[in-house]
Amino acid sequence: MGNAAKFADGIFEARAGIGTHEVIIEAPDHVLAMASLEERQIAAVLRAYGERMLFVKKDKRWQSILVYKNEGREAGATLEHVHSQLIALPEVPREIMDEMTGARLFYESRGRCLFCTILTREIKERARLVAETERFVVLCPYAARFPFETWILPKTHMPYFEQCSADDYAELSRCLRATLTRLTRRFGTLPFNYVIHSAASAGEPHTYYHWHLEIMPKLSHAAGFEWGSGSFMNPVAPEEAARMLRATQ
Ligand SMILES: [Zn+2]
Ligand SMILES: [Zn+2]
């Protein structure tokens, strides 16, 4: 972990050299792809994420918990058996901090959640929508960083992933499996990463934040421009990606 750093709002402070890491084995059989799992198995995996997050956050040394998946060697997987990972950190990583800061500033100036506002607009416009269920929206985000980058967000305002109910996990499992199936039918076996962005456990409650799951298929590689600038070039417009995914059942 980096050097000690104190942020302006004083919510958190980074400490060096500690953390916790868990591997979630998603199936007893030697399955390689999450899309091959049954819906009930994915629901059990999502429930396990929530239960472990609730347990791990009892330790107040951890300021944030990151759950993510690397599937396929190209996406950084070092084990081929279907699995995901949970890492608790003694600081809030920059990606989550940037999102939380943006969401907080939006909430302070407009009096409503940034993500709920985006959802309302996306559901109305539908151009970037991949699927909509009773509880979730699947969309290709505006200014997507990667081709076919796809997010799943709960329609109900919920800052923390671990606030999900059993019914939420069941429906999220259906959405996630259907999305991975669309991507697989479109591209064949596809390496990808996903990450769950949930509000930091430090300084709870961050009521202005809205958890979501970001899926990043490995269809392109970060290169000189991306490394040099921290910005991303994406040759596929999110509207086009959403249209193609909608057309792939
Ligand atoms: Zn919201
Ligand atoms: Zn995010």
PDB file of C-alpha atoms and ligand atoms in Angstrom:
ATOM      1  CA  MET A   1       0.000   0.000   0.000  1.00  0.00           C
ATOM      2  CA  GLY A   2       1.190   3.519  -0.662  1.00  0.00           C
ATOM      3  CA  ASN A   3       2.536   6.003   1.782  1.00  0.00           C
ATOM      4  CA  ALA A   4       0.359   7.416   4.505  1.00  0.00           C
ATOM      5  CA  ALA A   5      -1.989   9.979   3.007  1.00  0.00           C
ATOM      6  CA  LYS A   6      -4.641  12.038   4.648  1.00  0.00           C
ATOM      7  CA  PHE A   7      -7.435  13.379   2.507  1.00  0.00           C
ATOM      8  CA  ALA A   8      -9.046  16.766   2.875  1.00  0.00           C
ATOM      9  CA  ASP A   9     -12.332  15.542   4.337  1.00  0.00           C
ATOM     10  CA  GLY A  10     -10.454  13.525   6.958  1.00  0.00           C
ATOM     11  CA  ILE A  11     -12.627  10.424   6.427  1.00  0.00           C
ATOM     12  CA  PHE A  12      -9.719   8.117   5.925  1.00  0.00           C
ATOM     13  CA  GLU A  13      -6.044   7.682   6.236  1.00  0.00           C
ATOM     14  CA  ALA A  14      -3.892   5.165   4.369  1.00  0.00           C
ATOM     15  CA  ARG A  15      -1.581   2.878   6.279  1.00  0.00           C
ATOM     16  CA  ALA A  16       1.213   0.862   4.740  1.00  0.00           C
ATOM     17  CA  GLY A  17       1.436  -2.885   4.264  1.00  0.00           C
ATOM     18  CA  ILE A  18      -1.801  -4.415   5.544  1.00  0.00           C
ATOM     19  CA  GLY A  19      -4.935  -5.796   3.923  1.00  0.00           C
ATOM     20  CA  THR A  20      -6.961  -8.966   3.608  1.00  0.00           C
ATOM     21  CA  HIS A  21      -7.600 -11.172   0.587  1.00  0.00           C
ATOM     22  CA  GLU A  22     -10.172 -13.912   0.041  1.00  0.00           C
ATOM     23  CA  VAL A  23     -10.787 -16.123  -3.000  1.00  0.00           C
ATOM     24  CA  ILE A  24     -14.385 -17.136  -3.670  1.00  0.00           C
ATOM     25  CA  ILE A  25     -14.502 -20.540  -5.410  1.00  0.00           C
ATOM     26  CA  GLU A  26     -17.710 -20.382  -7.400  1.00  0.00           C
ATOM     27  CA  ALA A  27     -18.331 -24.064  -8.162  1.00  0.00           C
ATOM     28  CA  PRO A  28     -17.202 -27.452  -6.835  1.00  0.00           C
ATOM     29  CA  ASP A  29     -16.735 -28.750 -10.416  1.00  0.00           C
ATOM     30  CA  HIS A  30     -13.879 -27.640 -12.658  1.00  0.00           C
ATOM     31  CA  VAL A  31     -15.921 -25.045 -14.545  1.00  0.00           C
ATOM     32  CA  LEU A  32     -13.988 -22.318 -16.374  1.00  0.00           C
ATOM     33  CA  ALA A  33     -16.643 -19.702 -17.200  1.00  0.00           C
ATOM     34  CA  MET A  34     -19.128 -17.996 -14.920  1.00  0.00           C
ATOM     35  CA  ALA A  35     -21.666 -17.955 -17.785  1.00  0.00           C
ATOM     36  CA  SER A  36     -21.700 -21.775 -17.598  1.00  0.00           C
ATOM     37  CA  LEU A  37     -22.873 -21.734 -13.986  1.00  0.00           C
ATOM     38  CA  GLU A  38     -26.547 -22.113 -13.151  1.00  0.00           C
ATOM     39  CA  GLU A  39     -28.497 -19.109 -11.965  1.00  0.00           C
ATOM     40  CA  ARG A  40     -28.767 -20.503  -8.422  1.00  0.00           C
ATOM     41  CA  GLN A  41     -24.971 -20.967  -8.288  1.00  0.00           C
ATOM     42  CA  ILE A  42     -24.334 -17.350  -9.309  1.00  0.00           C
ATOM     43  CA  ALA A  43     -26.924 -16.197  -6.755  1.00  0.00           C
ATOM     44  CA  ALA A  44     -25.025 -18.155  -4.075  1.00  0.00           C
ATOM     45  CA  VAL A  45     -21.765 -16.475  -5.175  1.00  0.00           C
ATOM     46  CA  LEU A  46     -23.358 -13.012  -4.926  1.00  0.00           C
ATOM     47  CA  ARG A  47     -24.800 -13.850  -1.498  1.00  0.00           C
ATOM     48  CA  ALA A  48     -21.343 -15.010  -0.423  1.00  0.00           C
ATOM     49  CA  TYR A  49     -19.905 -11.640  -1.524  1.00  0.00           C
ATOM     50  CA  GLY A  50     -22.476  -9.819   0.616  1.00  0.00           C
ATOM     51  CA  GLU A  51     -21.945 -12.047   3.643  1.00  0.00           C
ATOM     52  CA  ARG A  52     -18.162 -11.751   3.471  1.00  0.00           C
ATOM     53  CA  MET A  53     -18.391  -7.970   3.026  1.00  0.00           C
ATOM     54  CA  LEU A  54     -20.575  -7.719   6.141  1.00  0.00           C
ATOM     55  CA  PHE A  55     -18.104  -9.867   8.070  1.00  0.00           C
ATOM     56  CA  VAL A  56     -14.902  -8.208   6.837  1.00  0.00           C
ATOM     57  CA  LYS A  57     -16.148  -4.652   7.438  1.00  0.00           C
ATOM     58  CA  LYS A  58     -16.498  -5.394  11.170  1.00  0.00           C
ATOM     59  CA  ASP A  59     -12.722  -4.942  11.265  1.00  0.00           C
ATOM     60  CA  LYS A  60     -12.428  -1.162  11.393  1.00  0.00           C
ATOM     61  CA  ARG A  61      -8.911  -1.188   9.930  1.00  0.00           C
ATOM     62  CA  TRP A  62     -10.478  -1.681   6.479  1.00  0.00           C
ATOM     63  CA  GLN A  63     -11.605   1.475   4.755  1.00  0.00           C
ATOM     64  CA  SER A  64     -12.943  -0.191   1.625  1.00  0.00           C
ATOM     65  CA  ILE A  65     -13.722  -3.623   0.239  1.00  0.00           C
ATOM     66  CA  LEU A  66     -13.235  -4.485  -3.400  1.00  0.00           C
ATOM     67  CA  VAL A  67     -14.859  -7.564  -4.963  1.00  0.00           C
ATOM     68  CA  TYR A  68     -13.753  -8.423  -8.465  1.00  0.00           C
ATOM     69  CA  LYS A  69     -13.363 -11.151 -11.022  1.00  0.00           C
ATOM     70  CA  ASN A  70     -10.632 -11.856 -13.555  1.00  0.00           C
ATOM     71  CA  GLU A  71     -11.836 -14.483 -16.015  1.00  0.00           C
ATOM     72  CA  GLY A  72      -9.404 -15.762 -18.644  1.00  0.00           C
ATOM     73  CA  ARG A  73      -5.630 -15.367 -18.792  1.00  0.00           C
ATOM     74  CA  GLU A  74      -5.916 -12.191 -20.897  1.00  0.00           C
ATOM     75  CA  ALA A  75      -7.932 -10.634 -18.069  1.00  0.00           C
ATOM     76  CA  GLY A  76      -5.228 -11.459 -15.538  1.00  0.00           C
ATOM     77  CA  ALA A  77      -6.592 -14.752 -14.166  1.00  0.00           C
ATOM     78  CA  THR A  78      -3.888 -16.992 -12.714  1.00  0.00           C
ATOM     79  CA  LEU A  79      -6.348 -19.802 -11.812  1.00  0.00           C
ATOM     80  CA  GLU A  80      -8.624 -21.204 -14.498  1.00  0.00           C
ATOM     81  CA  HIS A  81     -11.243 -22.674 -12.112  1.00  0.00           C
ATOM     82  CA  VAL A  82     -14.142 -20.226 -11.919  1.00  0.00           C
ATOM     83  CA  HIS A  83     -13.483 -17.842  -9.013  1.00  0.00           C
ATOM     84  CA  SER A  84     -13.584 -14.261  -7.822  1.00  0.00           C
ATOM     85  CA  GLN A  85     -11.742 -12.275  -5.176  1.00  0.00           C
ATOM     86  CA  LEU A  86     -12.341  -9.950  -2.266  1.00  0.00           C
ATOM     87  CA  ILE A  87      -9.710  -7.535  -1.062  1.00  0.00           C
ATOM     88  CA  ALA A  88     -10.125  -5.280   1.954  1.00  0.00           C
ATOM     89  CA  LEU A  89      -7.877  -2.237   1.984  1.00  0.00           C
ATOM     90  CA  PRO A  90      -6.690   0.150   4.676  1.00  0.00           C
ATOM     91  CA  GLU A  91      -7.486   3.036   2.305  1.00  0.00           C
ATOM     92  CA  VAL A  92     -10.065   3.984  -0.321  1.00  0.00           C
ATOM     93  CA  PRO A  93      -8.660   3.331  -3.825  1.00  0.00           C
ATOM     94  CA  ARG A  94      -8.591   6.290  -6.195  1.00  0.00           C
ATOM     95  CA  GLU A  95     -11.230   4.884  -8.555  1.00  0.00           C
ATOM     96  CA  ILE A  96     -13.811   4.539  -5.777  1.00  0.00           C
ATOM     97  CA  MET A  97     -12.748   7.801  -4.152  1.00  0.00           C
ATOM     98  CA  ASP A  98     -13.226   9.671  -7.445  1.00  0.00           C
ATOM     99  CA  GLU A  99     -16.706   8.182  -7.914  1.00  0.00           C
ATOM    100  CA  MET A 100     -17.680   8.885  -4.310  1.00  0.00           C
ATOM    101  CA  THR A 101     -16.428  12.462  -4.515  1.00  0.00           C
ATOM    102  CA  GLY A 102     -18.316  13.051  -7.781  1.00  0.00           C
ATOM    103  CA  ALA A 103     -21.489  11.525  -6.323  1.00  0.00           C
ATOM    104  CA  ARG A 104     -21.159  13.562  -3.122  1.00  0.00           C
ATOM    105  CA  LEU A 105     -20.634  16.861  -4.957  1.00  0.00           C
ATOM    106  CA  PHE A 106     -23.597  16.111  -7.243  1.00  0.00           C
ATOM    107  CA  TYR A 107     -25.763  15.284  -4.225  1.00  0.00           C
ATOM    108  CA  GLU A 108     -24.717  18.452  -2.431  1.00  0.00           C
ATOM    109  CA  SER A 109     -25.502  20.672  -5.424  1.00  0.00           C
ATOM    110  CA  ARG A 110     -28.648  18.934  -6.789  1.00  0.00           C
ATOM    111  CA  GLY A 111     -30.061  17.184  -3.730  1.00  0.00           C
ATOM    112  CA  ARG A 112     -30.305  13.812  -5.475  1.00  0.00           C
ATOM    113  CA  CYS A 113     -28.196  10.787  -6.300  1.00  0.00           C
ATOM    114  CA  LEU A 114     -26.030  11.026  -9.414  1.00  0.00           C
ATOM    115  CA  PHE A 115     -26.577   7.367 -10.312  1.00  0.00           C
ATOM    116  CA  CYS A 116     -30.378   7.528  -9.789  1.00  0.00           C
ATOM    117  CA  THR A 117     -30.356  10.595 -12.073  1.00  0.00           C
ATOM    118  CA  ILE A 118     -28.364   8.709 -14.732  1.00  0.00           C
ATOM    119  CA  LEU A 119     -30.725   5.722 -14.450  1.00  0.00           C
ATOM    120  CA  THR A 120     -33.816   7.868 -14.924  1.00  0.00           C
ATOM    121  CA  ARG A 121     -32.311   9.360 -18.074  1.00  0.00           C
ATOM    122  CA  GLU A 122     -31.030   6.061 -19.486  1.00  0.00           C
ATOM    123  CA  ILE A 123     -34.379   4.308 -18.915  1.00  0.00           C
ATOM    124  CA  LYS A 124     -36.145   7.168 -20.701  1.00  0.00           C
ATOM    125  CA  GLU A 125     -33.715   7.413 -23.641  1.00  0.00           C
ATOM    126  CA  ARG A 126     -33.066   3.635 -23.952  1.00  0.00           C
ATOM    127  CA  ALA A 127     -30.200   4.061 -26.484  1.00  0.00           C
ATOM    128  CA  ARG A 128     -27.592   2.667 -24.086  1.00  0.00           C
ATOM    129  CA  LEU A 129     -29.914   0.212 -22.328  1.00  0.00           C
ATOM    130  CA  VAL A 130     -29.148  -3.506 -22.702  1.00  0.00           C
ATOM    131  CA  ALA A 131     -31.862  -4.862 -20.398  1.00  0.00           C
ATOM    132  CA  GLU A 132     -34.210  -3.740 -17.664  1.00  0.00           C
ATOM    133  CA  THR A 133     -35.795  -5.918 -14.998  1.00  0.00           C
ATOM    134  CA  GLU A 134     -37.951  -5.099 -11.991  1.00  0.00           C
ATOM    135  CA  ARG A 135     -34.932  -4.319  -9.794  1.00  0.00           C
ATOM    136  CA  PHE A 136     -31.954  -3.785 -12.134  1.00  0.00           C
ATOM    137  CA  VAL A 137     -30.799  -1.953 -15.223  1.00  0.00           C
ATOM    138  CA  VAL A 138     -28.058  -3.258 -17.536  1.00  0.00           C
ATOM    139  CA  LEU A 139     -26.489  -0.533 -19.689  1.00  0.00           C
ATOM    140  CA  CYS A 140     -23.418   0.502 -21.634  1.00  0.00           C
ATOM    141  CA  PRO A 141     -22.317   3.663 -19.832  1.00  0.00           C
ATOM    142  CA  TYR A 142     -22.040   7.050 -21.482  1.00  0.00           C
ATOM    143  CA  ALA A 143     -18.334   7.615 -22.269  1.00  0.00           C
ATOM    144  CA  ALA A 144     -17.561   3.908 -21.794  1.00  0.00           C
ATOM    145  CA  ARG A 145     -13.806   3.350 -21.450  1.00  0.00           C
ATOM    146  CA  PHE A 146     -13.748  -0.046 -23.190  1.00  0.00           C
ATOM    147  CA  PRO A 147     -15.632  -1.640 -26.107  1.00  0.00           C
ATOM    148  CA  PHE A 148     -18.779  -3.325 -24.731  1.00  0.00           C
ATOM    149  CA  GLU A 149     -18.159  -2.094 -21.185  1.00  0.00           C
ATOM    150  CA  THR A 150     -21.445  -2.908 -19.422  1.00  0.00           C
ATOM    151  CA  TRP A 151     -22.744  -1.875 -16.006  1.00  0.00           C
ATOM    152  CA  ILE A 152     -25.480  -3.369 -13.848  1.00  0.00           C
ATOM    153  CA  LEU A 153     -27.135  -1.005 -11.349  1.00  0.00           C
ATOM    154  CA  PRO A 154     -29.970  -1.494  -8.871  1.00  0.00           C
ATOM    155  CA  LYS A 155     -32.990   0.711  -9.618  1.00  0.00           C
ATOM    156  CA  THR A 156     -33.533   1.257  -5.903  1.00  0.00           C
ATOM    157  CA  HIS A 157     -31.065   3.657  -4.334  1.00  0.00           C
ATOM    158  CA  MET A 158     -28.597   1.533  -2.368  1.00  0.00           C
ATOM    159  CA  PRO A 159     -25.113   2.752  -1.330  1.00  0.00           C
ATOM    160  CA  TYR A 160     -23.757  -0.633  -0.219  1.00  0.00           C
ATOM    161  CA  PHE A 161     -23.796  -3.905  -2.186  1.00  0.00           C
ATOM    162  CA  GLU A 162     -24.207  -5.868   1.044  1.00  0.00           C
ATOM    163  CA  GLN A 163     -27.601  -4.194   1.619  1.00  0.00           C
ATOM    164  CA  CYS A 164     -29.034  -6.501  -1.075  1.00  0.00           C
ATOM    165  CA  SER A 165     -31.851  -8.831  -0.059  1.00  0.00           C
ATOM    166  CA  ALA A 166     -32.049 -12.507  -1.059  1.00  0.00           C
ATOM    167  CA  ASP A 167     -34.452 -11.476  -3.846  1.00  0.00           C
ATOM    168  CA  ASP A 168     -31.982  -8.823  -5.049  1.00  0.00           C
ATOM    169  CA  TYR A 169     -29.205 -11.411  -5.259  1.00  0.00           C
ATOM    170  CA  ALA A 170     -31.482 -13.809  -7.163  1.00  0.00           C
ATOM    171  CA  GLU A 171     -32.458 -11.147  -9.701  1.00  0.00           C
ATOM    172  CA  LEU A 172     -28.903  -9.812 -10.000  1.00  0.00           C
ATOM    173  CA  SER A 173     -27.779 -13.368 -10.728  1.00  0.00           C
ATOM    174  CA  ARG A 174     -30.286 -13.564 -13.605  1.00  0.00           C
ATOM    175  CA  CYS A 175     -29.106 -10.196 -14.987  1.00  0.00           C
ATOM    176  CA  LEU A 176     -25.408 -11.017 -14.669  1.00  0.00           C
ATOM    177  CA  ARG A 177     -25.772 -14.474 -16.216  1.00  0.00           C
ATOM    178  CA  ALA A 178     -27.873 -13.099 -19.085  1.00  0.00           C
ATOM    179  CA  THR A 179     -25.307 -10.339 -19.733  1.00  0.00           C
ATOM    180  CA  LEU A 180     -22.343 -12.730 -19.721  1.00  0.00           C
ATOM    181  CA  THR A 181     -24.329 -15.049 -22.014  1.00  0.00           C
ATOM    182  CA  ARG A 182     -24.971 -12.193 -24.470  1.00  0.00           C
ATOM    183  CA  LEU A 183     -21.251 -11.326 -24.495  1.00  0.00           C
ATOM    184  CA  THR A 184     -20.255 -14.985 -24.954  1.00  0.00           C
ATOM    185  CA  ARG A 185     -22.746 -15.517 -27.798  1.00  0.00           C
ATOM    186  CA  ARG A 186     -21.465 -12.373 -29.481  1.00  0.00           C
ATOM    187  CA  PHE A 187     -17.737 -12.981 -29.081  1.00  0.00           C
ATOM    188  CA  GLY A 188     -17.273 -16.634 -28.086  1.00  0.00           C
ATOM    189  CA  THR A 189     -15.100 -17.314 -25.034  1.00  0.00           C
ATOM    190  CA  LEU A 190     -14.206 -13.869 -23.844  1.00  0.00           C
ATOM    191  CA  PRO A 191     -11.778 -12.852 -21.116  1.00  0.00           C
ATOM    192  CA  PHE A 192     -13.280 -10.157 -18.901  1.00  0.00           C
ATOM    193  CA  ASN A 193     -13.033  -8.426 -15.553  1.00  0.00           C
ATOM    194  CA  TYR A 194     -15.809  -7.216 -13.359  1.00  0.00           C
ATOM    195  CA  VAL A 195     -15.659  -5.127 -10.261  1.00  0.00           C
ATOM    196  CA  ILE A 196     -18.270  -4.224  -7.678  1.00  0.00           C
ATOM    197  CA  HIS A 197     -18.138  -0.596  -6.641  1.00  0.00           C
ATOM    198  CA  SER A 198     -19.729  -0.263  -3.222  1.00  0.00           C
ATOM    199  CA  ALA A 199     -19.456   2.726  -0.872  1.00  0.00           C
ATOM    200  CA  ALA A 200     -16.355   2.751   1.321  1.00  0.00           C
ATOM    201  CA  SER A 201     -16.738   1.186   4.746  1.00  0.00           C
ATOM    202  CA  ALA A 202     -14.768   4.075   6.263  1.00  0.00           C
ATOM    203  CA  GLY A 203     -16.875   6.885   7.653  1.00  0.00           C
ATOM    204  CA  GLU A 204     -20.247   5.212   7.026  1.00  0.00           C
ATOM    205  CA  PRO A 205     -22.906   5.978   5.942  1.00  0.00           C
ATOM    206  CA  HIS A 206     -22.236   7.379   2.455  1.00  0.00           C
ATOM    207  CA  THR A 207     -25.904   7.775   1.638  1.00  0.00           C
ATOM    208  CA  TYR A 208     -25.211   9.716  -1.588  1.00  0.00           C
ATOM    209  CA  TYR A 209     -23.461   6.733  -3.272  1.00  0.00           C
ATOM    210  CA  HIS A 210     -25.101   3.971  -5.335  1.00  0.00           C
ATOM    211  CA  TRP A 211     -23.374   0.597  -5.749  1.00  0.00           C
ATOM    212  CA  HIS A 212     -22.980  -0.971  -9.182  1.00  0.00           C
ATOM    213  CA  LEU A 213     -21.180  -3.742 -11.004  1.00  0.00           C
ATOM    214  CA  GLU A 214     -18.898  -2.858 -13.937  1.00  0.00           C
ATOM    215  CA  ILE A 215     -18.106  -5.530 -16.535  1.00  0.00           C
ATOM    216  CA  MET A 216     -15.059  -4.895 -18.710  1.00  0.00           C
ATOM    217  CA  PRO A 217     -14.656  -7.365 -21.600  1.00  0.00           C
ATOM    218  CA  LYS A 218     -11.076  -7.712 -22.808  1.00  0.00           C
ATOM    219  CA  LEU A 219     -11.558  -6.716 -26.431  1.00  0.00           C
ATOM    220  CA  SER A 220      -8.865  -4.040 -26.482  1.00  0.00           C
ATOM    221  CA  HIS A 221      -5.626  -3.332 -24.688  1.00  0.00           C
ATOM    222  CA  ALA A 222      -4.475  -0.277 -22.828  1.00  0.00           C
ATOM    223  CA  ALA A 223      -1.567   1.167 -24.834  1.00  0.00           C
ATOM    224  CA  GLY A 224       0.685   4.223 -24.897  1.00  0.00           C
ATOM    225  CA  PHE A 225      -2.077   6.814 -24.944  1.00  0.00           C
ATOM    226  CA  GLU A 226      -3.946   5.175 -22.061  1.00  0.00           C
ATOM    227  CA  TRP A 227      -0.824   4.675 -19.922  1.00  0.00           C
ATOM    228  CA  GLY A 228       0.439   8.144 -20.694  1.00  0.00           C
ATOM    229  CA  SER A 229      -2.790  10.063 -20.173  1.00  0.00           C
ATOM    230  CA  GLY A 230      -5.022   7.996 -17.900  1.00  0.00           C
ATOM    231  CA  SER A 231      -7.745   8.490 -20.549  1.00  0.00           C
ATOM    232  CA  PHE A 232      -9.163   5.738 -22.736  1.00  0.00           C
ATOM    233  CA  MET A 233      -9.740   5.442 -26.478  1.00  0.00           C
ATOM    234  CA  ASN A 234     -12.795   3.299 -27.270  1.00  0.00           C
ATOM    235  CA  PRO A 235     -13.596   2.528 -30.927  1.00  0.00           C
ATOM    236  CA  VAL A 236     -17.148   1.249 -30.149  1.00  0.00           C
ATOM    237  CA  ALA A 237     -19.801   3.801 -29.197  1.00  0.00           C
ATOM    238  CA  PRO A 238     -21.822   2.641 -26.158  1.00  0.00           C
ATOM    239  CA  GLU A 239     -25.065   3.092 -28.127  1.00  0.00           C
ATOM    240  CA  GLU A 240     -23.772   0.664 -30.767  1.00  0.00           C
ATOM    241  CA  ALA A 241     -22.526  -1.825 -28.147  1.00  0.00           C
ATOM    242  CA  ALA A 242     -25.921  -1.714 -26.372  1.00  0.00           C
ATOM    243  CA  ARG A 243     -27.772  -2.195 -29.660  1.00  0.00           C
ATOM    244  CA  MET A 244     -25.656  -5.255 -30.513  1.00  0.00           C
ATOM    245  CA  LEU A 245     -26.041  -6.757 -27.042  1.00  0.00           C
ATOM    246  CA  ARG A 246     -29.835  -6.197 -27.095  1.00  0.00           C
ATOM    247  CA  ALA A 247     -29.944  -8.065 -30.398  1.00  0.00           C
ATOM    248  CA  THR A 248     -28.017 -11.018 -28.889  1.00  0.00           C
ATOM    249  CA  GLN A 249     -30.168 -13.093 -26.566  1.00  0.00           C
TER     250      GLN A 249
HETATM  251 ZN    ZN B   1     -29.043   6.356  -6.293  1.00  0.00          ZN
HETATM  252 ZN    ZN B   2     -17.965   2.522 -10.551  1.00  0.00          ZN
END
